[in-house]
Amino acid sequence: MKRIQLIGLYATLLLSVTACKKDLDINRDPYLPSTATPKLLLPSGIAYSAAKIGGDLQVLGAFWSQHYTQNNTSNQYKNIDQYAVGVPDYNTIWTNLFMGMKDLSLTMEMAKESEAWDYYLSASVLQAFDFHILNDLYSQVPYSEALKGDLNSTPKFEESKALNVKLLAQLDEAISKGPAAKALSNVGAEDFIFQGDMDQWIKFAKTLKLKILMRDFVANQAAIQALLTQNDFLSNKDAKMTGFSDVENKSNPLYEYDRRKLNTFFNIKASNTLLTFLKVNNDTRIPNFFETNVKDLYVGIDQGNFTLTGPLANATSRATLAATDPVYFASAAESKFLQAEAYARLGNTNSAKTNYDAGVTLAFERWGKTAEPFIAIGGPYAFQNGSLDAMIKSIITQKWVAATRTQAWDSFFDQNRTGYPKISAVTADNSAYVPGEYTVSVNSGLIAGEIPRRLLFPKISADNNPNTPKPVSINTKMWWHK
């Protein structure tokens, strides 16, 4: 019963985000009850995060990772597909994550005071994750002075590189509470992610540490090697929120918004960037990602070609979504791919291959499929170890595919960071096109050959905080981008 009630809390928060047009002050939490406790605040913080990670950010990442594209007879996501996202857009990613982090911050304060280290550890790790997401989206974020309420309503922004150092310190401090947290075991169903399993929260923290360290591999090489030696990452469980059902206001946030709330069910279609790659390689996961058209065929749309006309205009494949899809924060497959990349950059080819194979295997098993014929010698996804570039291409390409319907926002970050998949110099209908390479949106509003790299600082911040940095173009690279 408690589980159902808490999922109901999630639904209420989701509705408040998707239905209300009024922006919210990130320093105030209007949902905070007067008798707040960590037991109430932790699930609230998780729910706020899940609403945006699994909703707006998932669809944004999926379009900019070229898993999906806009249906030619709909309009909902045209601004994303033509790279026309501006300052007024996606304010709720900012506000919702900060609102959730406020609840997590209060959880940490109360838990520290009462030495409830299990609540403290969980809240601190998820808060670090949320800050990491915003940092990678915007390049500068309030951190040290943030979440202070009326004590500081105009917090200063901190540069991405310096903030990463602070997030790593926050994760280390959270991990240090592990023994005390495990001795308590008070957290249960209100933890939507691991149901109180502190060992998994620690593994999530270390996986996130590796991810952040890989933003600057050369500078962090020793720390990366030390983490790999510990070998205490997510391996057989995902950091994900489950418990959704096919009931209004209780389903996966993207499904709820796109399939249940809109006046059309056909907004999100298969991008030929991904679909062509899957078809060329006879990938058995195609039905898990896309539906067949009226002729029982898989047919995609070139990225951003929402002006499509002719025979295919009404005969393309819709993205497969389910009301019960989890919201992923991190996954065991992602963990293996991160380790594979780290070992490749360290020159340990054998360990790189071992983790790569494990990552692909987990990515297939998620959908009840086997990866064995694909990663075997001579298989289409066999690890390529001829050079560092070949290894990185193999790893990031499969990580990109694995992120479909799960962590699309992460593959958007990875393309920026590594340059893979490469951006094609030709269009998808050109005979020289290499399946799996990005193509610039047919209706792009950016200069030739450019793709999005970031979000603009949101209007809600610029209007209320004079410390908000001046906006730059969404195709401006950050320090850690390729």
Short mmCIF file of C-alpha atoms in Angstrom, two decimals:
data_model
loop_
_atom_site.label_atom_id
_atom_site.label_comp_id
_atom_site.label_asym_id
_atom_site.label_seq_id
_atom_site.Cartn_x
_atom_site.Cartn_y
_atom_site.Cartn_z
CA MET A 1 0.00 0.00 0.00
CA LYS A 2 2.82 2.38 0.87
CA ARG A 3 4.37 1.74 -2.54
CA ILE A 4 1.11 2.67 -4.29
CA GLN A 5 0.77 5.85 -2.22
CA LEU A 6 4.29 6.94 -3.06
CA ILE A 7 3.80 6.32 -6.77
CA GLY A 8 0.69 8.45 -6.39
CA LEU A 9 2.93 11.21 -5.02
CA TYR A 10 5.04 10.88 -8.14
CA ALA A 11 1.95 11.25 -10.33
CA THR A 12 0.92 14.43 -8.53
CA LEU A 13 4.37 15.93 -9.07
CA LEU A 14 4.41 14.94 -12.72
CA LEU A 15 1.06 16.60 -13.33
CA SER A 16 2.20 19.76 -11.59
CA VAL A 17 5.15 19.94 -13.98
CA THR A 18 3.51 19.09 -17.29
CA ALA A 19 0.20 20.87 -16.78
CA CYS A 20 1.25 24.11 -15.09
CA LYS A 21 2.78 26.89 -17.20
CA LYS A 22 3.92 29.01 -14.25
CA ASP A 23 7.62 28.75 -13.50
CA LEU A 24 8.66 28.04 -9.94
CA ASP A 25 11.36 29.55 -7.76
CA ILE A 26 14.10 26.95 -7.40
CA ASN A 27 14.74 28.12 -3.84
CA ARG A 28 11.21 27.31 -2.63
CA ASP A 29 9.38 24.02 -2.49
CA PRO A 30 5.59 24.59 -2.47
CA TYR A 31 4.97 20.88 -1.96
CA LEU A 32 7.03 20.63 1.23
CA PRO A 33 4.75 19.57 4.08
CA SER A 34 5.09 21.30 7.45
CA THR A 35 5.93 17.95 9.07
CA ALA A 36 8.57 16.91 6.56
CA THR A 37 10.77 13.94 7.37
CA PRO A 38 13.45 12.10 5.38
CA LYS A 39 10.91 9.32 4.81
CA LEU A 40 8.71 11.81 2.92
CA LEU A 41 11.40 13.99 1.40
CA LEU A 42 13.54 11.25 -0.18
CA PRO A 43 10.77 9.87 -2.43
CA SER A 44 9.71 13.42 -3.28
CA GLY A 45 13.27 14.22 -4.42
CA ILE A 46 13.46 11.02 -6.46
CA ALA A 47 10.06 11.73 -8.03
CA TYR A 48 11.01 15.26 -9.08
CA SER A 49 14.18 13.90 -10.70
CA ALA A 50 12.38 11.05 -12.45
CA ALA A 51 9.72 13.38 -13.89
CA LYS A 52 12.35 15.34 -15.80
CA ILE A 53 15.02 12.69 -16.43
CA GLY A 54 12.42 10.28 -17.83
CA GLY A 55 10.26 12.93 -19.49
CA ASP A 56 11.55 16.14 -21.08
CA LEU A 57 15.22 15.16 -20.91
CA GLN A 58 14.61 11.69 -22.32
CA VAL A 59 12.79 13.00 -25.38
CA LEU A 60 15.28 15.84 -25.86
CA GLY A 61 18.16 13.38 -25.66
CA ALA A 62 16.45 10.89 -27.97
CA PHE A 63 15.97 13.50 -30.71
CA TRP A 64 19.45 14.94 -30.35
CA SER A 65 20.93 11.42 -30.20
CA GLN A 66 18.99 10.67 -33.40
CA HIS A 67 17.11 7.70 -32.00
CA TYR A 68 13.84 9.48 -32.80
CA THR A 69 12.61 12.21 -35.09
CA GLN A 70 9.43 14.27 -35.48
CA ASN A 71 6.47 12.75 -37.29
CA ASN A 72 5.78 14.64 -40.50
CA THR A 73 2.09 15.19 -39.66
CA SER A 74 2.67 16.45 -36.09
CA ASN A 75 4.26 19.49 -34.52
CA GLN A 76 5.05 18.72 -30.91
CA TYR A 77 8.83 18.37 -31.15
CA LYS A 78 9.67 20.38 -34.26
CA ASN A 79 11.65 22.93 -32.24
CA ILE A 80 13.88 20.15 -30.91
CA ASP A 81 14.32 18.55 -34.32
CA GLN A 82 15.31 21.79 -36.04
CA TYR A 83 17.59 22.85 -33.15
CA ALA A 84 15.39 25.85 -32.31
CA VAL A 85 15.40 25.47 -28.52
CA GLY A 86 15.70 28.87 -26.87
CA VAL A 87 15.86 30.59 -23.48
CA PRO A 88 12.12 30.19 -22.68
CA ASP A 89 12.18 26.44 -23.42
CA TYR A 90 12.71 23.64 -20.93
CA ASN A 91 12.57 25.85 -17.86
CA THR A 92 11.01 22.92 -16.00
CA ILE A 93 14.12 20.75 -16.40
CA TRP A 94 15.91 23.43 -14.37
CA THR A 95 13.14 24.12 -11.87
CA ASN A 96 12.13 20.53 -11.29
CA LEU A 97 15.64 19.25 -10.71
CA PHE A 98 16.38 22.13 -8.34
CA MET A 99 13.09 21.54 -6.52
CA GLY A 100 13.95 17.87 -6.18
CA MET A 101 17.45 18.74 -5.00
CA LYS A 102 15.96 21.02 -2.35
CA ASP A 103 14.03 18.06 -0.97
CA LEU A 104 17.19 15.96 -1.15
CA SER A 105 19.15 18.72 0.60
CA LEU A 106 16.58 18.83 3.41
CA THR A 107 16.74 15.03 3.60
CA MET A 108 20.50 15.30 4.06
CA GLU A 109 20.20 18.01 6.72
CA MET A 110 17.63 16.11 8.78
CA ALA A 111 19.39 12.78 8.31
CA LYS A 112 22.73 14.24 9.38
CA GLU A 113 21.17 15.69 12.52
CA SER A 114 19.62 12.35 13.47
CA GLU A 115 22.54 10.28 12.11
CA ALA A 116 20.20 8.50 9.68
CA TRP A 117 23.09 7.82 7.34
CA ASP A 118 21.11 5.51 5.04
CA TYR A 119 18.80 8.40 4.08
CA TYR A 120 21.79 10.73 3.93
CA LEU A 121 23.79 8.52 1.56
CA SER A 122 20.87 7.97 -0.85
CA ALA A 123 19.92 11.65 -0.98
CA SER A 124 23.50 12.85 -1.40
CA VAL A 125 24.26 10.50 -4.30
CA LEU A 126 21.07 11.40 -6.17
CA GLN A 127 21.64 15.10 -5.57
CA ALA A 128 25.15 14.79 -7.01
CA PHE A 129 23.63 13.02 -10.02
CA ASP A 130 21.12 15.83 -10.59
CA PHE A 131 23.82 18.50 -10.32
CA HIS A 132 25.91 16.49 -12.80
CA ILE A 133 23.03 16.45 -15.30
CA LEU A 134 22.52 20.20 -15.05
CA ASN A 135 26.26 20.82 -15.23
CA ASP A 136 26.55 18.83 -18.46
CA LEU A 137 23.52 20.57 -19.95
CA TYR A 138 24.40 24.17 -19.09
CA SER A 139 28.18 24.32 -18.36
CA GLN A 140 27.63 26.53 -15.29
CA VAL A 141 25.31 25.87 -12.35
CA PRO A 142 24.77 27.32 -8.87
CA TYR A 143 26.10 24.81 -6.33
CA SER A 144 27.78 26.07 -3.15
CA GLU A 145 25.30 28.94 -2.74
CA ALA A 146 22.30 27.08 -4.15
CA LEU A 147 19.39 25.55 -2.23
CA LYS A 148 19.65 28.14 0.56
CA GLY A 149 16.10 29.48 0.21
CA ASP A 150 15.67 33.03 1.48
CA LEU A 151 19.23 33.01 2.83
CA ASN A 152 20.50 33.41 -0.74
CA SER A 153 17.99 33.83 -3.55
CA THR A 154 20.65 34.85 -6.10
CA PRO A 155 23.31 32.13 -5.89
CA LYS A 156 26.49 32.45 -7.91
CA PHE A 157 27.13 30.06 -10.79
CA GLU A 158 30.18 27.79 -10.79
CA GLU A 159 32.19 26.69 -13.80
CA SER A 160 31.70 23.12 -15.01
CA LYS A 161 35.24 21.87 -14.39
CA ALA A 162 35.43 23.22 -10.84
CA LEU A 163 31.94 21.93 -10.08
CA ASN A 164 32.93 18.42 -11.16
CA VAL A 165 35.65 18.46 -8.51
CA LYS A 166 33.06 19.39 -5.88
CA LEU A 167 30.65 16.71 -7.06
CA LEU A 168 33.40 14.10 -6.79
CA ALA A 169 34.06 15.26 -3.23
CA GLN A 170 30.34 15.02 -2.43
CA LEU A 171 30.26 11.47 -3.76
CA ASP A 172 33.35 10.50 -1.74
CA GLU A 173 31.77 11.91 1.40
CA ALA A 174 28.54 10.00 0.72
CA ILE A 175 30.46 6.76 0.11
CA SER A 176 32.30 7.23 3.42
CA LYS A 177 28.93 6.90 5.19
CA GLY A 178 28.48 3.42 3.70
CA PRO A 179 29.32 1.29 6.77
CA ALA A 180 27.08 3.36 9.05
CA ALA A 181 24.31 3.43 6.45
CA LYS A 182 24.34 -0.33 5.97
CA ALA A 183 24.16 -0.87 9.73
CA LEU A 184 20.83 1.00 9.91
CA SER A 185 18.70 -0.37 7.05
CA ASN A 186 15.74 1.92 7.80
CA VAL A 187 15.12 2.93 4.19
CA GLY A 188 12.63 0.73 2.35
CA ALA A 189 9.92 1.18 -0.27
CA GLU A 190 10.21 4.97 -0.18
CA ASP A 191 13.51 4.49 -2.02
CA PHE A 192 12.08 4.13 -5.55
CA ILE A 193 15.49 3.27 -6.98
CA PHE A 194 17.13 0.56 -4.83
CA GLN A 195 14.52 -0.05 -2.10
CA GLY A 196 17.06 0.71 0.61
CA ASP A 197 19.96 -1.39 -0.71
CA MET A 198 22.94 0.72 0.40
CA ASP A 199 25.44 -1.48 -1.43
CA GLN A 200 23.77 -0.55 -4.70
CA TRP A 201 23.72 3.15 -3.80
CA ILE A 202 27.49 2.94 -3.23
CA LYS A 203 27.96 1.21 -6.58
CA PHE A 204 25.85 3.91 -8.22
CA ALA A 205 28.03 6.57 -6.56
CA LYS A 206 31.24 4.96 -7.83
CA THR A 207 29.80 4.52 -11.33
CA LEU A 208 28.87 8.20 -11.34
CA LYS A 209 32.37 9.06 -10.11
CA LEU A 210 33.90 7.20 -13.04
CA LYS A 211 31.56 8.97 -15.43
CA ILE A 212 32.53 12.41 -14.12
CA LEU A 213 36.25 11.57 -14.04
CA MET A 214 36.09 10.49 -17.69
CA ARG A 215 35.18 14.08 -18.62
CA ASP A 216 38.90 14.81 -18.17
CA PHE A 217 40.68 11.48 -18.61
CA VAL A 218 44.26 12.74 -18.76
CA ALA A 219 44.02 14.80 -15.57
CA ASN A 220 42.13 12.06 -13.72
CA GLN A 221 43.99 9.00 -14.95
CA ALA A 222 45.31 7.96 -11.51
CA ALA A 223 41.89 8.34 -9.88
CA ILE A 224 40.28 6.37 -12.71
CA GLN A 225 42.80 3.55 -12.30
CA ALA A 226 42.15 3.47 -8.55
CA LEU A 227 38.40 3.19 -9.10
CA LEU A 228 38.87 0.41 -11.64
CA THR A 229 41.05 -1.47 -9.16
CA GLN A 230 38.26 -1.28 -6.57
CA ASN A 231 35.87 -2.75 -9.16
CA ASP A 232 32.78 -1.75 -7.18
CA PHE A 233 30.46 -0.44 -9.90
CA LEU A 234 26.90 -1.23 -10.95
CA SER A 235 27.12 -4.70 -12.46
CA ASN A 236 23.83 -6.60 -12.21
CA LYS A 237 21.31 -3.95 -11.17
CA ASP A 238 20.27 -0.67 -12.73
CA ALA A 239 19.72 2.63 -10.96
CA LYS A 240 16.15 3.06 -12.13
CA MET A 241 12.71 3.99 -10.87
CA THR A 242 10.11 1.29 -11.47
CA GLY A 243 6.57 0.74 -10.23
CA PHE A 244 4.75 2.48 -13.08
CA SER A 245 1.45 1.09 -14.33
CA ASP A 246 -0.83 1.55 -17.34
CA VAL A 247 -3.15 3.86 -15.42
CA GLU A 248 -3.60 7.57 -16.02
CA ASN A 249 -1.11 9.68 -14.03
CA LYS A 250 0.78 6.59 -12.87
CA SER A 251 2.70 5.66 -16.01
CA ASN A 252 6.21 6.38 -17.25
CA PRO A 253 6.52 10.19 -17.65
CA LEU A 254 7.31 10.19 -21.38
CA TYR A 255 4.52 7.72 -22.11
CA GLU A 256 2.11 9.68 -19.94
CA TYR A 257 2.83 12.95 -21.69
CA ASP A 258 3.32 11.79 -25.27
CA ARG A 259 0.87 8.91 -25.58
CA ARG A 260 -1.81 9.73 -23.06
CA LYS A 261 -1.97 13.53 -22.77
CA LEU A 262 -1.42 14.79 -26.31
CA ASN A 263 -4.03 14.93 -29.04
CA THR A 264 -2.00 12.66 -31.32
CA PHE A 265 -0.33 9.32 -30.72
CA PHE A 266 2.16 9.63 -33.56
CA ASN A 267 4.59 12.37 -32.60
CA ILE A 268 7.72 10.28 -32.18
CA LYS A 269 8.99 8.31 -35.17
CA ALA A 270 12.05 6.21 -35.93
CA SER A 271 15.08 8.19 -37.07
CA ASN A 272 16.83 6.62 -40.03
CA THR A 273 20.12 7.34 -38.27
CA LEU A 274 19.45 4.58 -35.74
CA LEU A 275 17.02 2.41 -37.69
CA THR A 276 19.27 2.06 -40.74
CA PHE A 277 22.16 0.99 -38.51
CA LEU A 278 19.99 -1.62 -36.77
CA LYS A 279 18.61 -2.97 -40.05
CA VAL A 280 22.03 -3.24 -41.70
CA ASN A 281 23.22 -5.30 -38.74
CA ASN A 282 20.01 -7.37 -38.41
CA ASP A 283 19.74 -6.25 -34.79
CA THR A 284 17.09 -8.28 -32.97
CA ARG A 285 16.13 -5.34 -30.74
CA ILE A 286 14.38 -3.40 -33.52
CA PRO A 287 10.89 -4.46 -32.30
CA ASN A 288 11.79 -3.24 -28.80
CA PHE A 289 12.61 0.19 -30.18
CA PHE A 290 10.14 0.68 -33.04
CA GLU A 291 6.78 -0.49 -34.32
CA THR A 292 6.12 -1.69 -37.86
CA ASN A 293 4.13 0.46 -40.25
CA VAL A 294 0.80 -0.44 -41.91
CA LYS A 295 2.64 -2.83 -44.26
CA ASP A 296 4.40 -4.57 -41.36
CA LEU A 297 7.73 -2.97 -42.27
CA TYR A 298 10.18 -0.86 -40.33
CA VAL A 299 10.45 2.50 -42.08
CA GLY A 300 12.16 5.57 -40.66
CA ILE A 301 12.39 9.27 -41.43
CA ASP A 302 15.65 11.10 -42.12
CA GLN A 303 16.51 13.17 -39.07
CA GLY A 304 14.45 16.35 -38.96
CA ASN A 305 12.61 15.68 -42.22
CA PHE A 306 9.19 16.59 -40.84
CA THR A 307 8.38 18.11 -44.24
CA LEU A 308 8.37 14.58 -45.70
CA THR A 309 5.89 14.05 -48.55
CA GLY A 310 5.09 11.24 -50.96
CA PRO A 311 4.33 7.53 -50.40
CA LEU A 312 6.21 7.31 -47.09
CA ALA A 313 4.55 10.33 -45.51
CA ASN A 314 1.97 8.25 -43.66
CA ALA A 315 3.80 4.93 -43.53
CA THR A 316 6.66 5.31 -41.05
CA SER A 317 7.45 3.50 -37.81
CA ARG A 318 6.46 4.90 -34.44
CA ALA A 319 8.76 4.67 -31.42
CA THR A 320 7.91 1.82 -29.07
CA LEU A 321 7.06 3.12 -25.59
CA ALA A 322 5.28 1.45 -22.67
CA ALA A 323 3.44 2.82 -19.69
CA THR A 324 5.54 0.60 -17.42
CA ASP A 325 8.94 1.61 -18.82
CA PRO A 326 11.34 2.42 -15.93
CA VAL A 327 13.09 5.76 -15.62
CA TYR A 328 16.84 5.11 -15.73
CA PHE A 329 19.39 7.20 -13.86
CA ALA A 330 22.28 4.82 -14.58
CA SER A 331 22.52 1.21 -15.71
CA ALA A 332 24.73 -1.82 -15.43
CA ALA A 333 25.26 -1.73 -19.21
CA GLU A 334 26.39 1.90 -19.02
CA SER A 335 28.74 0.94 -16.18
CA LYS A 336 30.37 -1.76 -18.29
CA PHE A 337 30.75 0.56 -21.27
CA LEU A 338 32.34 3.21 -19.04
CA GLN A 339 34.82 0.67 -17.73
CA ALA A 340 35.52 -0.58 -21.25
CA GLU A 341 36.32 2.95 -22.40
CA ALA A 342 38.53 3.62 -19.37
CA TYR A 343 40.51 0.42 -19.92
CA ALA A 344 40.85 1.20 -23.64
CA ARG A 345 42.30 4.62 -22.86
CA LEU A 346 44.64 3.01 -20.33
CA GLY A 347 45.89 0.61 -22.99
CA ASN A 348 44.40 -2.53 -21.39
CA THR A 349 42.80 -4.06 -24.48
CA ASN A 350 41.78 -7.34 -22.84
CA SER A 351 39.87 -5.66 -20.02
CA ALA A 352 38.35 -3.22 -22.50
CA LYS A 353 37.01 -6.11 -24.57
CA THR A 354 35.75 -8.01 -21.51
CA ASN A 355 33.75 -5.03 -20.30
CA TYR A 356 32.57 -4.13 -23.80
CA ASP A 357 31.22 -7.65 -24.33
CA ALA A 358 29.53 -7.51 -20.93
CA GLY A 359 27.97 -4.13 -21.77
CA VAL A 360 26.56 -5.32 -25.10
CA THR A 361 25.31 -8.52 -23.44
CA LEU A 362 23.47 -6.57 -20.74
CA ALA A 363 22.02 -4.21 -23.34
CA PHE A 364 20.54 -7.16 -25.25
CA GLU A 365 19.40 -9.02 -22.14
CA ARG A 366 17.41 -5.97 -21.05
CA TRP A 367 15.03 -6.82 -23.90
CA GLY A 368 15.20 -10.60 -23.53
CA LYS A 369 17.65 -11.01 -26.43
CA THR A 370 21.06 -12.62 -26.76
CA ALA A 371 24.16 -10.72 -27.90
CA GLU A 372 26.36 -13.75 -28.46
CA PRO A 373 26.20 -13.94 -32.29
CA PHE A 374 26.69 -10.19 -32.52
CA ILE A 375 29.84 -9.95 -30.39
CA ALA A 376 31.41 -13.21 -31.56
CA ILE A 377 34.44 -13.06 -33.85
CA GLY A 378 33.16 -11.94 -37.22
CA GLY A 379 29.89 -10.70 -35.74
CA PRO A 380 28.64 -7.21 -36.62
CA TYR A 381 29.33 -5.93 -33.11
CA ALA A 382 32.61 -7.74 -32.48
CA PHE A 383 35.01 -5.55 -30.50
CA GLN A 384 37.38 -3.62 -32.75
CA ASN A 385 40.79 -3.38 -31.08
CA GLY A 386 43.02 -2.25 -33.92
CA SER A 387 43.57 1.21 -32.44
CA LEU A 388 42.33 3.41 -29.62
CA ASP A 389 39.95 5.18 -31.99
CA ALA A 390 38.59 1.84 -33.20
CA MET A 391 37.98 0.72 -29.62
CA ILE A 392 36.29 3.98 -28.62
CA LYS A 393 34.10 3.87 -31.72
CA SER A 394 32.98 0.31 -30.91
CA ILE A 395 32.22 1.15 -27.30
CA ILE A 396 30.39 4.44 -27.82
CA THR A 397 28.43 3.15 -30.81
CA GLN A 398 27.02 0.27 -28.77
CA LYS A 399 26.46 2.55 -25.80
CA TRP A 400 24.48 4.84 -28.14
CA VAL A 401 22.26 1.98 -29.27
CA ALA A 402 21.84 0.69 -25.71
CA ALA A 403 20.63 4.14 -24.59
CA THR A 404 17.55 3.88 -26.81
CA ARG A 405 14.35 4.01 -24.74
CA THR A 406 16.44 4.17 -21.56
CA GLN A 407 19.18 6.84 -21.29
CA ALA A 408 19.02 8.85 -24.50
CA TRP A 409 20.26 11.98 -22.71
CA ASP A 410 23.46 10.10 -21.86
CA SER A 411 24.22 9.26 -25.49
CA PHE A 412 23.76 12.97 -26.29
CA PHE A 413 26.48 13.74 -23.74
CA ASP A 414 28.71 10.97 -25.10
CA GLN A 415 28.58 12.24 -28.68
CA ASN A 416 29.64 15.66 -27.45
CA ARG A 417 32.43 14.15 -25.38
CA THR A 418 33.85 11.59 -27.81
CA GLY A 419 32.71 12.63 -31.28
CA TYR A 420 30.98 9.26 -31.79
CA PRO A 421 28.81 8.58 -33.65
CA LYS A 422 30.54 10.79 -36.21
CA ILE A 423 28.64 13.50 -38.03
CA SER A 424 28.24 12.50 -41.67
CA ALA A 425 29.36 14.87 -44.40
CA VAL A 426 26.54 13.58 -46.59
CA THR A 427 22.81 13.06 -46.17
CA ALA A 428 21.26 9.71 -45.28
CA ASP A 429 20.00 9.15 -48.83
CA ASN A 430 23.51 9.53 -50.29
CA SER A 431 25.21 6.30 -51.45
CA ALA A 432 28.32 7.32 -49.49
CA TYR A 433 26.42 7.54 -46.20
CA VAL A 434 27.72 5.24 -43.45
CA PRO A 435 24.84 3.75 -41.41
CA GLY A 436 24.94 4.91 -37.81
CA GLU A 437 26.62 8.24 -38.45
CA TYR A 438 24.69 11.35 -37.42
CA THR A 439 23.15 13.50 -40.11
CA VAL A 440 22.38 17.15 -39.58
CA SER A 441 18.65 17.75 -39.29
CA VAL A 442 17.04 18.32 -42.68
CA ASN A 443 15.35 21.42 -41.27
CA SER A 444 18.22 22.59 -39.07
CA GLY A 445 18.22 26.20 -37.95
CA LEU A 446 21.97 26.14 -37.18
CA ILE A 447 24.83 26.86 -39.54
CA ALA A 448 25.80 24.03 -41.88
CA GLY A 449 27.22 20.94 -40.22
CA GLU A 450 26.43 22.01 -36.67
CA ILE A 451 24.40 20.11 -34.05
CA PRO A 452 23.26 21.08 -30.52
CA ARG A 453 25.76 20.91 -27.67
CA ARG A 454 23.88 22.39 -24.69
CA LEU A 455 20.75 24.08 -23.42
CA LEU A 456 20.56 27.84 -22.95
CA PHE A 457 20.37 29.21 -19.42
CA PRO A 458 16.64 29.21 -18.69
CA LYS A 459 14.47 32.29 -18.53
CA ILE A 460 13.38 31.45 -14.99
CA SER A 461 16.99 31.85 -13.85
CA ALA A 462 17.77 34.94 -15.94
CA ASP A 463 14.62 36.70 -14.72
CA ASN A 464 15.28 36.03 -11.03
CA ASN A 465 19.04 35.74 -10.63
CA PRO A 466 21.33 38.50 -11.95
CA ASN A 467 24.27 36.10 -11.63
CA THR A 468 22.94 34.00 -14.52
CA PRO A 469 25.59 33.93 -17.28
CA LYS A 470 24.83 35.48 -20.62
CA PRO A 471 23.40 32.98 -23.13
CA VAL A 472 25.49 31.43 -25.88
CA SER A 473 24.40 29.47 -28.92
CA ILE A 474 23.26 25.88 -28.34
CA ASN A 475 26.01 24.66 -30.69
CA THR A 476 28.77 26.19 -28.52
CA LYS A 477 31.05 23.42 -27.24
CA MET A 478 32.02 23.04 -23.59
CA TRP A 479 35.53 22.40 -22.29
CA TRP A 480 35.07 18.63 -22.21
CA HIS A 481 33.57 18.31 -25.70
CA LYS A 482 35.42 16.72 -28.59
#
